[in-house]
mmCIF file with all atom_site columns, C-alpha atoms in Angstrom:
data_model
loop_
_atom_site.group_PDB
_atom_site.id
_atom_site.type_symbol
_atom_site.label_atom_id
_atom_site.label_alt_id
_atom_site.label_comp_id
_atom_site.label_asym_id
_atom_site.label_entity_id
_atom_site.label_seq_id
_atom_site.pdbx_PDB_ins_code
_atom_site.Cartn_x
_atom_site.Cartn_y
_atom_site.Cartn_z
_atom_site.occupancy
_atom_site.B_iso_or_equiv
_atom_site.pdbx_formal_charge
_atom_site.auth_seq_id
_atom_site.auth_comp_id
_atom_site.auth_asym_id
_atom_site.auth_atom_id
_atom_site.pdbx_PDB_model_num
ATOM 1   C CA . MET A 1 1   ? -3.433  -18.919 1.406   1.00 0.00 ? 89  MET A CA 1
ATOM 2   C CA . SER A 1 2   ? -4.785  -18.243 4.903   1.00 0.00 ? 90  SER A CA 1
ATOM 3   C CA . GLY A 1 3   ? -1.900  -16.110 6.110   1.00 0.00 ? 91  GLY A CA 1
ATOM 4   C CA . TYR A 1 4   ? 1.803   -16.616 6.696   1.00 0.00 ? 92  TYR A CA 1
ATOM 5   C CA . THR A 1 5   ? 2.325   -19.706 8.871   1.00 0.00 ? 93  THR A CA 1
ATOM 6   C CA . ASP A 1 6   ? 6.083   -19.478 9.575   1.00 0.00 ? 94  ASP A CA 1
ATOM 7   C CA . GLU A 1 7   ? 6.539   -16.398 11.745  1.00 0.00 ? 95  GLU A CA 1
ATOM 8   C CA . ALA A 1 8   ? 10.341  -16.428 11.578  1.00 0.00 ? 96  ALA A CA 1
ATOM 9   C CA . ALA A 1 9   ? 10.215  -16.549 7.775   1.00 0.00 ? 97  ALA A CA 1
ATOM 10  C CA . ALA A 1 10  ? 7.569   -13.797 7.764   1.00 0.00 ? 98  ALA A CA 1
ATOM 11  C CA . ARG A 1 11  ? 9.760   -11.548 9.889   1.00 0.00 ? 99  ARG A CA 1
ATOM 12  C CA . ALA A 1 12  ? 12.744  -12.187 7.613   1.00 0.00 ? 100 ALA A CA 1
ATOM 13  C CA . LEU A 1 13  ? 10.626  -11.404 4.538   1.00 0.00 ? 101 LEU A CA 1
ATOM 14  C CA . ILE A 1 14  ? 9.462   -8.084  5.983   1.00 0.00 ? 102 ILE A CA 1
ATOM 15  C CA . VAL A 1 15  ? 13.050  -7.053  6.713   1.00 0.00 ? 103 VAL A CA 1
ATOM 16  C CA . ALA A 1 16  ? 14.352  -8.159  3.293   1.00 0.00 ? 104 ALA A CA 1
ATOM 17  C CA . THR A 1 17  ? 11.547  -6.294  1.508   1.00 0.00 ? 105 THR A CA 1
ATOM 18  C CA . ALA A 1 18  ? 12.050  -3.213  3.662   1.00 0.00 ? 106 ALA A CA 1
ATOM 19  C CA . ARG A 1 19  ? 15.762  -3.150  2.804   1.00 0.00 ? 107 ARG A CA 1
ATOM 20  C CA . SER A 1 20  ? 15.072  -3.561  -0.911  1.00 0.00 ? 108 SER A CA 1
ATOM 21  C CA . LEU A 1 21  ? 12.524  -0.731  -0.997  1.00 0.00 ? 109 LEU A CA 1
ATOM 22  C CA . PHE A 1 22  ? 14.736  1.588   1.054   1.00 0.00 ? 110 PHE A CA 1
ATOM 23  C CA . THR A 1 23  ? 18.021  0.986   -0.760  1.00 0.00 ? 111 THR A CA 1
ATOM 24  C CA . ARG A 1 24  ? 16.341  1.583   -4.122  1.00 0.00 ? 112 ARG A CA 1
ATOM 25  C CA . GLY A 1 25  ? 14.987  4.933   -2.979  1.00 0.00 ? 113 GLY A CA 1
ATOM 26  C CA . LEU A 1 26  ? 11.313  4.012   -2.861  1.00 0.00 ? 114 LEU A CA 1
ATOM 27  C CA . THR A 1 27  ? 11.045  5.494   0.626   1.00 0.00 ? 115 THR A CA 1
ATOM 28  C CA . HIS A 1 28  ? 13.332  7.566   2.810   1.00 0.00 ? 116 HIS A CA 1
ATOM 29  C CA . GLY A 1 29  ? 14.209  8.368   6.425   1.00 0.00 ? 117 GLY A CA 1
ATOM 30  C CA . SER A 1 30  ? 11.698  6.801   8.789   1.00 0.00 ? 118 SER A CA 1
ATOM 31  C CA . THR A 1 31  ? 8.828   6.934   6.273   1.00 0.00 ? 119 THR A CA 1
ATOM 32  C CA . GLY A 1 32  ? 6.842   3.943   5.080   1.00 0.00 ? 120 GLY A CA 1
ATOM 33  C CA . ASN A 1 33  ? 5.606   0.817   6.798   1.00 0.00 ? 121 ASN A CA 1
ATOM 34  C CA . LEU A 1 34  ? 4.990   -2.829  5.922   1.00 0.00 ? 122 LEU A CA 1
ATOM 35  C CA . SER A 1 35  ? 2.824   -5.563  7.393   1.00 0.00 ? 123 SER A CA 1
ATOM 36  C CA . LEU A 1 36  ? 1.944   -9.231  6.973   1.00 0.00 ? 124 LEU A CA 1
ATOM 37  C CA . ARG A 1 37  ? -1.091  -11.150 8.194   1.00 0.00 ? 125 ARG A CA 1
ATOM 38  C CA . LEU A 1 38  ? -0.180  -14.384 9.972   1.00 0.00 ? 126 LEU A CA 1
ATOM 39  C CA . SER A 1 39  ? -2.299  -17.529 9.884   1.00 0.00 ? 127 SER A CA 1
ATOM 40  C CA . ASP A 1 40  ? -3.680  -16.736 13.363  1.00 0.00 ? 128 ASP A CA 1
ATOM 41  C CA . ASN A 1 41  ? -5.001  -13.406 11.951  1.00 0.00 ? 129 ASN A CA 1
ATOM 42  C CA . THR A 1 42  ? -2.549  -11.301 13.940  1.00 0.00 ? 130 THR A CA 1
ATOM 43  C CA . LEU A 1 43  ? -0.479  -8.745  12.039  1.00 0.00 ? 131 LEU A CA 1
ATOM 44  C CA . LEU A 1 44  ? 3.281   -8.203  12.022  1.00 0.00 ? 132 LEU A CA 1
ATOM 45  C CA . LEU A 1 45  ? 4.152   -4.549  11.322  1.00 0.00 ? 133 LEU A CA 1
ATOM 46  C CA . THR A 1 46  ? 7.189   -2.315  11.231  1.00 0.00 ? 134 THR A CA 1
ATOM 47  C CA . PRO A 1 47  ? 7.249   -0.245  14.448  1.00 0.00 ? 135 PRO A CA 1
ATOM 48  C CA . THR A 1 48  ? 6.726   3.467   14.874  1.00 0.00 ? 136 THR A CA 1
ATOM 49  C CA . GLY A 1 49  ? 9.742   5.666   14.234  1.00 0.00 ? 137 GLY A CA 1
ATOM 50  C CA . SER A 1 50  ? 11.712  2.920   12.503  1.00 0.00 ? 138 SER A CA 1
ATOM 51  C CA . SER A 1 51  ? 13.482  3.141   9.153   1.00 0.00 ? 139 SER A CA 1
ATOM 52  C CA . LEU A 1 52  ? 12.912  0.492   6.501   1.00 0.00 ? 140 LEU A CA 1
ATOM 53  C CA . GLY A 1 53  ? 16.662  0.722   5.974   1.00 0.00 ? 141 GLY A CA 1
ATOM 54  C CA . THR A 1 54  ? 17.568  -0.464  9.467   1.00 0.00 ? 142 THR A CA 1
ATOM 55  C CA . VAL A 1 55  ? 14.579  -2.247  11.065  1.00 0.00 ? 143 VAL A CA 1
ATOM 56  C CA . GLN A 1 56  ? 15.396  -5.729  12.419  1.00 0.00 ? 144 GLN A CA 1
ATOM 57  C CA . ALA A 1 57  ? 13.276  -8.882  12.572  1.00 0.00 ? 145 ALA A CA 1
ATOM 58  C CA . ASP A 1 58  ? 13.066  -8.826  16.382  1.00 0.00 ? 146 ASP A CA 1
ATOM 59  C CA . GLU A 1 59  ? 11.868  -5.200  16.363  1.00 0.00 ? 147 GLU A CA 1
ATOM 60  C CA . LEU A 1 60  ? 8.560   -5.850  14.607  1.00 0.00 ? 148 LEU A CA 1
ATOM 61  C CA . SER A 1 61  ? 5.236   -5.158  16.297  1.00 0.00 ? 149 SER A CA 1
ATOM 62  C CA . ARG A 1 62  ? 2.246   -7.450  16.557  1.00 0.00 ? 150 ARG A CA 1
ATOM 63  C CA . THR A 1 63  ? -1.382  -6.291  16.536  1.00 0.00 ? 151 THR A CA 1
ATOM 64  C CA . ASP A 1 64  ? -4.760  -7.910  16.129  1.00 0.00 ? 152 ASP A CA 1
ATOM 65  C CA . GLU A 1 65  ? -6.890  -7.392  13.006  1.00 0.00 ? 153 GLU A CA 1
ATOM 66  C CA . ASN A 1 66  ? -8.284  -4.183  14.490  1.00 0.00 ? 154 ASN A CA 1
ATOM 67  C CA . GLY A 1 67  ? -4.832  -2.686  15.022  1.00 0.00 ? 155 GLY A CA 1
ATOM 68  C CA . ARG A 1 68  ? -4.781  -3.289  18.812  1.00 0.00 ? 156 ARG A CA 1
ATOM 69  C CA . HIS A 1 69  ? -1.181  -3.605  20.018  1.00 0.00 ? 157 HIS A CA 1
ATOM 70  C CA . LEU A 1 70  ? -0.437  -7.101  21.343  1.00 0.00 ? 158 LEU A CA 1
ATOM 71  C CA . GLU A 1 71  ? 3.341   -7.339  21.718  1.00 0.00 ? 159 GLU A CA 1
ATOM 72  C CA . GLY A 1 72  ? 6.687   -5.941  20.648  1.00 0.00 ? 160 GLY A CA 1
ATOM 73  C CA . PRO A 1 73  ? 7.478   -2.234  20.152  1.00 0.00 ? 161 PRO A CA 1
ATOM 74  C CA . ARG A 1 74  ? 4.667   0.199   19.461  1.00 0.00 ? 162 ARG A CA 1
ATOM 75  C CA . PRO A 1 75  ? 3.443   -0.313  15.886  1.00 0.00 ? 163 PRO A CA 1
ATOM 76  C CA . THR A 1 76  ? 3.501   2.340   13.204  1.00 0.00 ? 164 THR A CA 1
ATOM 77  C CA . LYS A 1 77  ? 0.949   5.059   13.905  1.00 0.00 ? 165 LYS A CA 1
ATOM 78  C CA . GLU A 1 78  ? -0.695  4.029   10.628  1.00 0.00 ? 166 GLU A CA 1
ATOM 79  C CA . ALA A 1 79  ? -1.403  0.484   11.853  1.00 0.00 ? 167 ALA A CA 1
ATOM 80  C CA . PHE A 1 80  ? -5.112  1.311   11.570  1.00 0.00 ? 168 PHE A CA 1
ATOM 81  C CA . LEU A 1 81  ? -4.703  1.668   7.781   1.00 0.00 ? 169 LEU A CA 1
ATOM 82  C CA . HIS A 1 82  ? -3.217  -1.806  7.526   1.00 0.00 ? 170 HIS A CA 1
ATOM 83  C CA . ALA A 1 83  ? -6.000  -3.217  9.708   1.00 0.00 ? 171 ALA A CA 1
ATOM 84  C CA . ALA A 1 84  ? -8.631  -1.503  7.541   1.00 0.00 ? 172 ALA A CA 1
ATOM 85  C CA . PHE A 1 85  ? -7.241  -3.104  4.386   1.00 0.00 ? 173 PHE A CA 1
ATOM 86  C CA . TYR A 1 86  ? -7.121  -6.579  5.939   1.00 0.00 ? 174 TYR A CA 1
ATOM 87  C CA . ARG A 1 87  ? -10.710 -6.337  7.159   1.00 0.00 ? 175 ARG A CA 1
ATOM 88  C CA . ALA A 1 88  ? -11.875 -5.144  3.735   1.00 0.00 ? 176 ALA A CA 1
ATOM 89  C CA . ARG A 1 89  ? -9.832  -7.651  1.738   1.00 0.00 ? 177 ARG A CA 1
ATOM 90  C CA . PRO A 1 90  ? -9.929  -11.195 3.163   1.00 0.00 ? 178 PRO A CA 1
ATOM 91  C CA . ALA A 1 91  ? -7.552  -12.484 0.459   1.00 0.00 ? 179 ALA A CA 1
ATOM 92  C CA . ALA A 1 92  ? -4.877  -9.887  1.282   1.00 0.00 ? 180 ALA A CA 1
ATOM 93  C CA . HIS A 1 93  ? -1.990  -10.992 3.481   1.00 0.00 ? 181 HIS A CA 1
ATOM 94  C CA . ALA A 1 94  ? 0.372   -8.048  3.020   1.00 0.00 ? 182 ALA A CA 1
ATOM 95  C CA . VAL A 1 95  ? 0.147   -4.250  2.971   1.00 0.00 ? 183 VAL A CA 1
ATOM 96  C CA . VAL A 1 96  ? 2.800   -1.768  1.844   1.00 0.00 ? 184 VAL A CA 1
ATOM 97  C CA . HIS A 1 97  ? 2.602   1.971   2.553   1.00 0.00 ? 185 HIS A CA 1
ATOM 98  C CA . LEU A 1 98  ? 5.359   4.217   1.184   1.00 0.00 ? 186 LEU A CA 1
ATOM 99  C CA . HIS A 1 99  ? 6.084   7.898   0.634   1.00 0.00 ? 187 HIS A CA 1
ATOM 100 C CA . SER A 1 100 ? 7.627   7.165   -2.781  1.00 0.00 ? 188 SER A CA 1
ATOM 101 C CA . THR A 1 101 ? 8.589   10.422  -4.488  1.00 0.00 ? 189 THR A CA 1
ATOM 102 C CA . HIS A 1 102 ? 6.500   10.411  -7.654  1.00 0.00 ? 190 HIS A CA 1
ATOM 103 C CA . ALA A 1 103 ? 3.356   8.898   -6.152  1.00 0.00 ? 191 ALA A CA 1
ATOM 104 C CA . ALA A 1 104 ? 3.592   11.383  -3.272  1.00 0.00 ? 192 ALA A CA 1
ATOM 105 C CA . ALA A 1 105 ? 3.985   14.194  -5.828  1.00 0.00 ? 193 ALA A CA 1
ATOM 106 C CA . VAL A 1 106 ? 0.837   13.058  -7.642  1.00 0.00 ? 194 VAL A CA 1
ATOM 107 C CA . SER A 1 107 ? -0.975  13.019  -4.288  1.00 0.00 ? 195 SER A CA 1
ATOM 108 C CA . CYS A 1 108 ? -0.262  16.759  -4.014  1.00 0.00 ? 196 CYS A CA 1
ATOM 109 C CA . LEU A 1 109 ? -1.775  17.627  -7.408  1.00 0.00 ? 197 LEU A CA 1
ATOM 110 C CA . GLN A 1 110 ? -5.280  18.959  -7.960  1.00 0.00 ? 198 GLN A CA 1
ATOM 111 C CA . ILE A 1 111 ? -6.793  15.687  -9.197  1.00 0.00 ? 199 ILE A CA 1
ATOM 112 C CA . ALA A 1 112 ? -9.638  16.056  -11.680 1.00 0.00 ? 200 ALA A CA 1
ATOM 113 C CA . ASP A 1 113 ? -11.242 12.724  -10.740 1.00 0.00 ? 201 ASP A CA 1
ATOM 114 C CA . PRO A 1 114 ? -10.514 11.597  -7.146  1.00 0.00 ? 202 PRO A CA 1
ATOM 115 C CA . ALA A 1 115 ? -12.074 8.238   -7.982  1.00 0.00 ? 203 ALA A CA 1
ATOM 116 C CA . ASP A 1 116 ? -9.190  7.541   -10.387 1.00 0.00 ? 204 ASP A CA 1
ATOM 117 C CA . ALA A 1 117 ? -6.040  9.513   -9.596  1.00 0.00 ? 205 ALA A CA 1
ATOM 118 C CA . LEU A 1 118 ? -3.769  8.118   -12.328 1.00 0.00 ? 206 LEU A CA 1
ATOM 119 C CA . PRO A 1 119 ? -4.532  7.296   -15.969 1.00 0.00 ? 207 PRO A CA 1
ATOM 120 C CA . PRO A 1 120 ? -3.816  3.740   -17.181 1.00 0.00 ? 208 PRO A CA 1
ATOM 121 C CA . LEU A 1 121 ? -0.746  4.693   -19.195 1.00 0.00 ? 209 LEU A CA 1
ATOM 122 C CA . THR A 1 122 ? 0.531   1.117   -19.472 1.00 0.00 ? 210 THR A CA 1
ATOM 123 C CA . ALA A 1 123 ? -0.981  -2.345  -19.564 1.00 0.00 ? 211 ALA A CA 1
ATOM 124 C CA . TYR A 1 124 ? 1.035   -3.322  -16.484 1.00 0.00 ? 212 TYR A CA 1
ATOM 125 C CA . TYR A 1 125 ? -0.506  -0.500  -14.441 1.00 0.00 ? 213 TYR A CA 1
ATOM 126 C CA . ALA A 1 126 ? -3.983  -1.616  -15.530 1.00 0.00 ? 214 ALA A CA 1
ATOM 127 C CA . MET A 1 127 ? -3.161  -5.208  -14.535 1.00 0.00 ? 215 MET A CA 1
ATOM 128 C CA . ARG A 1 128 ? -1.479  -4.507  -11.209 1.00 0.00 ? 216 ARG A CA 1
ATOM 129 C CA . ILE A 1 129 ? -3.397  -1.460  -9.958  1.00 0.00 ? 217 ILE A CA 1
ATOM 130 C CA . GLY A 1 130 ? -6.590  -0.931  -11.959 1.00 0.00 ? 218 GLY A CA 1
ATOM 131 C CA . THR A 1 131 ? -8.123  2.294   -10.677 1.00 0.00 ? 219 THR A CA 1
ATOM 132 C CA . LEU A 1 132 ? -6.556  4.337   -7.876  1.00 0.00 ? 220 LEU A CA 1
ATOM 133 C CA . PRO A 1 133 ? -8.895  6.368   -5.647  1.00 0.00 ? 221 PRO A CA 1
ATOM 134 C CA . LEU A 1 134 ? -7.503  9.476   -3.936  1.00 0.00 ? 222 LEU A CA 1
ATOM 135 C CA . LEU A 1 135 ? -8.570  9.680   -0.280  1.00 0.00 ? 223 LEU A CA 1
ATOM 136 C CA . PRO A 1 136 ? -8.923  13.154  1.279   1.00 0.00 ? 224 PRO A CA 1
ATOM 137 C CA . TYR A 1 137 ? -6.115  14.601  3.370   1.00 0.00 ? 225 TYR A CA 1
ATOM 138 C CA . HIS A 1 138 ? -5.799  13.564  7.007   1.00 0.00 ? 226 HIS A CA 1
ATOM 139 C CA . ALA A 1 139 ? -2.826  14.197  9.262   1.00 0.00 ? 227 ALA A CA 1
ATOM 140 C CA . PRO A 1 140 ? -0.590  11.125  9.694   1.00 0.00 ? 228 PRO A CA 1
ATOM 141 C CA . GLY A 1 141 ? -2.039  8.887   12.378  1.00 0.00 ? 229 GLY A CA 1
ATOM 142 C CA . ASP A 1 142 ? -5.527  10.451  12.208  1.00 0.00 ? 230 ASP A CA 1
ATOM 143 C CA . THR A 1 143 ? -7.850  7.483   12.710  1.00 0.00 ? 231 THR A CA 1
ATOM 144 C CA . ALA A 1 144 ? -10.727 9.400   11.100  1.00 0.00 ? 232 ALA A CA 1
ATOM 145 C CA . LEU A 1 145 ? -9.208  8.074   7.859   1.00 0.00 ? 233 LEU A CA 1
ATOM 146 C CA . GLU A 1 146 ? -9.825  4.450   8.894   1.00 0.00 ? 234 GLU A CA 1
ATOM 147 C CA . PRO A 1 147 ? -13.466 4.059   7.759   1.00 0.00 ? 235 PRO A CA 1
ATOM 148 C CA . LEU A 1 148 ? -12.722 5.865   4.486   1.00 0.00 ? 236 LEU A CA 1
ATOM 149 C CA . ALA A 1 149 ? -9.772  3.549   3.814   1.00 0.00 ? 237 ALA A CA 1
ATOM 150 C CA . GLU A 1 150 ? -11.786 0.443   4.679   1.00 0.00 ? 238 GLU A CA 1
ATOM 151 C CA . HIS A 1 151 ? -14.615 1.506   2.370   1.00 0.00 ? 239 HIS A CA 1
ATOM 152 C CA . ALA A 1 152 ? -12.211 2.244   -0.514  1.00 0.00 ? 240 ALA A CA 1
ATOM 153 C CA . ALA A 1 153 ? -10.304 -1.013  0.043   1.00 0.00 ? 241 ALA A CA 1
ATOM 154 C CA . ARG A 1 154 ? -13.445 -3.091  -0.495  1.00 0.00 ? 242 ARG A CA 1
ATOM 155 C CA . GLY A 1 155 ? -13.241 -2.252  -4.187  1.00 0.00 ? 243 GLY A CA 1
ATOM 156 C CA . HIS A 1 156 ? -9.561  -1.350  -4.659  1.00 0.00 ? 244 HIS A CA 1
ATOM 157 C CA . HIS A 1 157 ? -6.337  -2.949  -3.466  1.00 0.00 ? 245 HIS A CA 1
ATOM 158 C CA . ALA A 1 158 ? -4.450  0.352   -3.879  1.00 0.00 ? 246 ALA A CA 1
ATOM 159 C CA . VAL A 1 159 ? -5.312  3.881   -2.743  1.00 0.00 ? 247 VAL A CA 1
ATOM 160 C CA . LEU A 1 160 ? -3.496  7.205   -2.740  1.00 0.00 ? 248 LEU A CA 1
ATOM 161 C CA . LEU A 1 161 ? -3.614  9.348   0.400   1.00 0.00 ? 249 LEU A CA 1
ATOM 162 C CA . ALA A 1 162 ? -3.791  13.068  -0.441  1.00 0.00 ? 250 ALA A CA 1
ATOM 163 C CA . ASN A 1 163 ? -0.555  14.966  0.312   1.00 0.00 ? 251 ASN A CA 1
ATOM 164 C CA . HIS A 1 164 ? 0.897   11.750  1.687   1.00 0.00 ? 252 HIS A CA 1
ATOM 165 C CA . GLY A 1 165 ? 1.465   8.630   -0.411  1.00 0.00 ? 253 GLY A CA 1
ATOM 166 C CA . PRO A 1 166 ? 0.175   5.251   -1.627  1.00 0.00 ? 254 PRO A CA 1
ATOM 167 C CA . VAL A 1 167 ? -1.087  2.167   0.220   1.00 0.00 ? 255 VAL A CA 1
ATOM 168 C CA . VAL A 1 168 ? -1.186  -1.192  -1.599  1.00 0.00 ? 256 VAL A CA 1
ATOM 169 C CA . ALA A 1 169 ? -2.407  -4.620  -0.452  1.00 0.00 ? 257 ALA A CA 1
ATOM 170 C CA . GLY A 1 170 ? -1.603  -7.991  -1.984  1.00 0.00 ? 258 GLY A CA 1
ATOM 171 C CA . ALA A 1 171 ? -2.024  -11.706 -1.483  1.00 0.00 ? 259 ALA A CA 1
ATOM 172 C CA . THR A 1 172 ? 1.704   -11.818 -0.702  1.00 0.00 ? 260 THR A CA 1
ATOM 173 C CA . LEU A 1 173 ? 4.274   -9.211  0.233   1.00 0.00 ? 261 LEU A CA 1
ATOM 174 C CA . GLU A 1 174 ? 6.028   -9.785  -3.083  1.00 0.00 ? 262 GLU A CA 1
ATOM 175 C CA . GLN A 1 175 ? 2.795   -9.008  -4.964  1.00 0.00 ? 263 GLN A CA 1
ATOM 176 C CA . ALA A 1 176 ? 2.068   -5.915  -2.891  1.00 0.00 ? 264 ALA A CA 1
ATOM 177 C CA . ALA A 1 177 ? 5.608   -4.566  -3.371  1.00 0.00 ? 265 ALA A CA 1
ATOM 178 C CA . ASP A 1 178 ? 5.497   -5.304  -7.103  1.00 0.00 ? 266 ASP A CA 1
ATOM 179 C CA . ALA A 1 179 ? 2.203   -3.439  -7.482  1.00 0.00 ? 267 ALA A CA 1
ATOM 180 C CA . MET A 1 180 ? 3.594   -0.559  -5.419  1.00 0.00 ? 268 MET A CA 1
ATOM 181 C CA . GLU A 1 181 ? 6.568   -0.258  -7.770  1.00 0.00 ? 269 GLU A CA 1
ATOM 182 C CA . GLU A 1 182 ? 4.268   -0.270  -10.810 1.00 0.00 ? 270 GLU A CA 1
ATOM 183 C CA . LEU A 1 183 ? 2.236   2.526   -9.203  1.00 0.00 ? 271 LEU A CA 1
ATOM 184 C CA . GLU A 1 184 ? 5.389   4.562   -8.563  1.00 0.00 ? 272 GLU A CA 1
ATOM 185 C CA . GLU A 1 185 ? 6.657   4.094   -12.131 1.00 0.00 ? 273 GLU A CA 1
ATOM 186 C CA . THR A 1 186 ? 3.286   5.129   -13.566 1.00 0.00 ? 274 THR A CA 1
ATOM 187 C CA . ALA A 1 187 ? 3.269   8.209   -11.333 1.00 0.00 ? 275 ALA A CA 1
ATOM 188 C CA . LYS A 1 188 ? 6.728   9.044   -12.704 1.00 0.00 ? 276 LYS A CA 1
ATOM 189 C CA . LEU A 1 189 ? 5.495   8.647   -16.286 1.00 0.00 ? 277 LEU A CA 1
ATOM 190 C CA . HIS A 1 190 ? 2.442   10.772  -15.517 1.00 0.00 ? 278 HIS A CA 1
ATOM 191 C CA . LEU A 1 191 ? 4.597   13.616  -14.206 1.00 0.00 ? 279 LEU A CA 1
ATOM 192 C CA . LEU A 1 192 ? 7.094   13.341  -17.090 1.00 0.00 ? 280 LEU A CA 1
ATOM 193 C CA . LEU A 1 193 ? 4.230   13.598  -19.564 1.00 0.00 ? 281 LEU A CA 1
ATOM 194 C CA . GLN A 1 194 ? 2.609   16.667  -17.990 1.00 0.00 ? 282 GLN A CA 1
ATOM 195 C CA . GLY A 1 195 ? 1.985   19.187  -20.771 1.00 0.00 ? 283 GLY A CA 1
ATOM 196 C CA . HIS A 1 196 ? 2.121   16.494  -23.463 1.00 0.00 ? 284 HIS A CA 1
ATOM 197 C CA . ARG A 1 197 ? -0.831  14.827  -25.128 1.00 0.00 ? 285 ARG A CA 1
ATOM 198 C CA . THR A 1 198 ? -1.084  11.285  -23.839 1.00 0.00 ? 286 THR A CA 1
ATOM 199 C CA . ARG A 1 199 ? -2.774  8.157   -25.163 1.00 0.00 ? 287 ARG A CA 1
ATOM 200 C CA . PRO A 1 200 ? -3.810  6.075   -22.140 1.00 0.00 ? 288 PRO A CA 1
ATOM 201 C CA . LEU A 1 201 ? -5.558  2.745   -22.524 1.00 0.00 ? 289 LEU A CA 1
ATOM 202 C CA . THR A 1 202 ? -9.216  3.034   -23.429 1.00 0.00 ? 290 THR A CA 1
ATOM 203 C CA . PRO A 1 203 ? -11.732 2.202   -20.684 1.00 0.00 ? 291 PRO A CA 1
ATOM 204 C CA . GLU A 1 204 ? -12.422 -1.091  -22.455 1.00 0.00 ? 292 GLU A CA 1
ATOM 205 C CA . GLN A 1 205 ? -8.717  -1.976  -22.698 1.00 0.00 ? 293 GLN A CA 1
ATOM 206 C CA . ALA A 1 206 ? -8.154  -1.097  -19.049 1.00 0.00 ? 294 ALA A CA 1
ATOM 207 C CA . ALA A 1 207 ? -11.233 -3.017  -17.867 1.00 0.00 ? 295 ALA A CA 1
ATOM 208 C CA . ALA A 1 208 ? -10.040 -6.151  -19.683 1.00 0.00 ? 296 ALA A CA 1
ATOM 209 C CA . LEU A 1 209 ? -6.814  -6.060  -17.638 1.00 0.00 ? 297 LEU A CA 1
ATOM 210 C CA . ALA A 1 210 ? -8.158  -4.886  -14.260 1.00 0.00 ? 298 ALA A CA 1
ATOM 211 C CA . PRO A 1 211 ? -7.328  -6.962  -11.173 1.00 0.00 ? 299 PRO A CA 1
ATOM 212 C CA . PRO A 1 212 ? -10.231 -9.052  -9.832  1.00 0.00 ? 300 PRO A CA 1
ATOM 213 C CA . SER A 1 213 ? -12.415 -7.875  -6.980  1.00 0.00 ? 301 SER A CA 1
ATOM 214 C CA . PRO A 1 214 ? -11.562 -9.286  -3.516  1.00 0.00 ? 302 PRO A CA 1
ATOM 215 C CA . SER A 1 215 ? -13.025 -12.641 -2.540  1.00 0.00 ? 303 SER A CA 1
ATOM 216 C CA . ARG A 1 216 ? -15.093 -12.857 0.644   1.00 0.00 ? 304 ARG A CA 1
ATOM 217 C CA . ARG A 1 217 ? -14.555 -15.178 3.603   1.00 0.00 ? 305 ARG A CA 1
#
């Protein structure tokens, strides 16, 4: 897949996914943003200040692969994060960033190993996420995070932003949203199990299920 070719269908997919995530409580207010990469390598993104619960197809922004605004309303102030993931992951055509409650809560914890913020508690987490690096805190919209995100995205399709929330890329928006939900459910399990002895997958078991590294163009 070289990017979404039908722009009208891509816009409708963004809106449908946004509604699904919002109505199921995976983000709130005007938090979170979604994007797709089109076949001409431009990006469609939810605009700044919009809610995933109300955004419309004709309100989406368009940027180039470097996050430069081309048309439509101003894009989310985190457009640079989406652009960083697309540059790092040529096979990715969708990015989802949410402030989902449990993943955001984990992002506020003192993480023992920032290279792997969540243990592989289930096989599905190991398959859909693999390892989850925690990136250091930056204020929302701080572009100093861009090179750190691009570097992390070369080896991981999901990252956790400290005191903020997760970012997940996928070959399709459905895959990115599915992986995001698995991350959120694992974060919920992790918090529910705090204070209890856990039995995560062994490194060997997790490695056998880990998602493949990104292909190069």
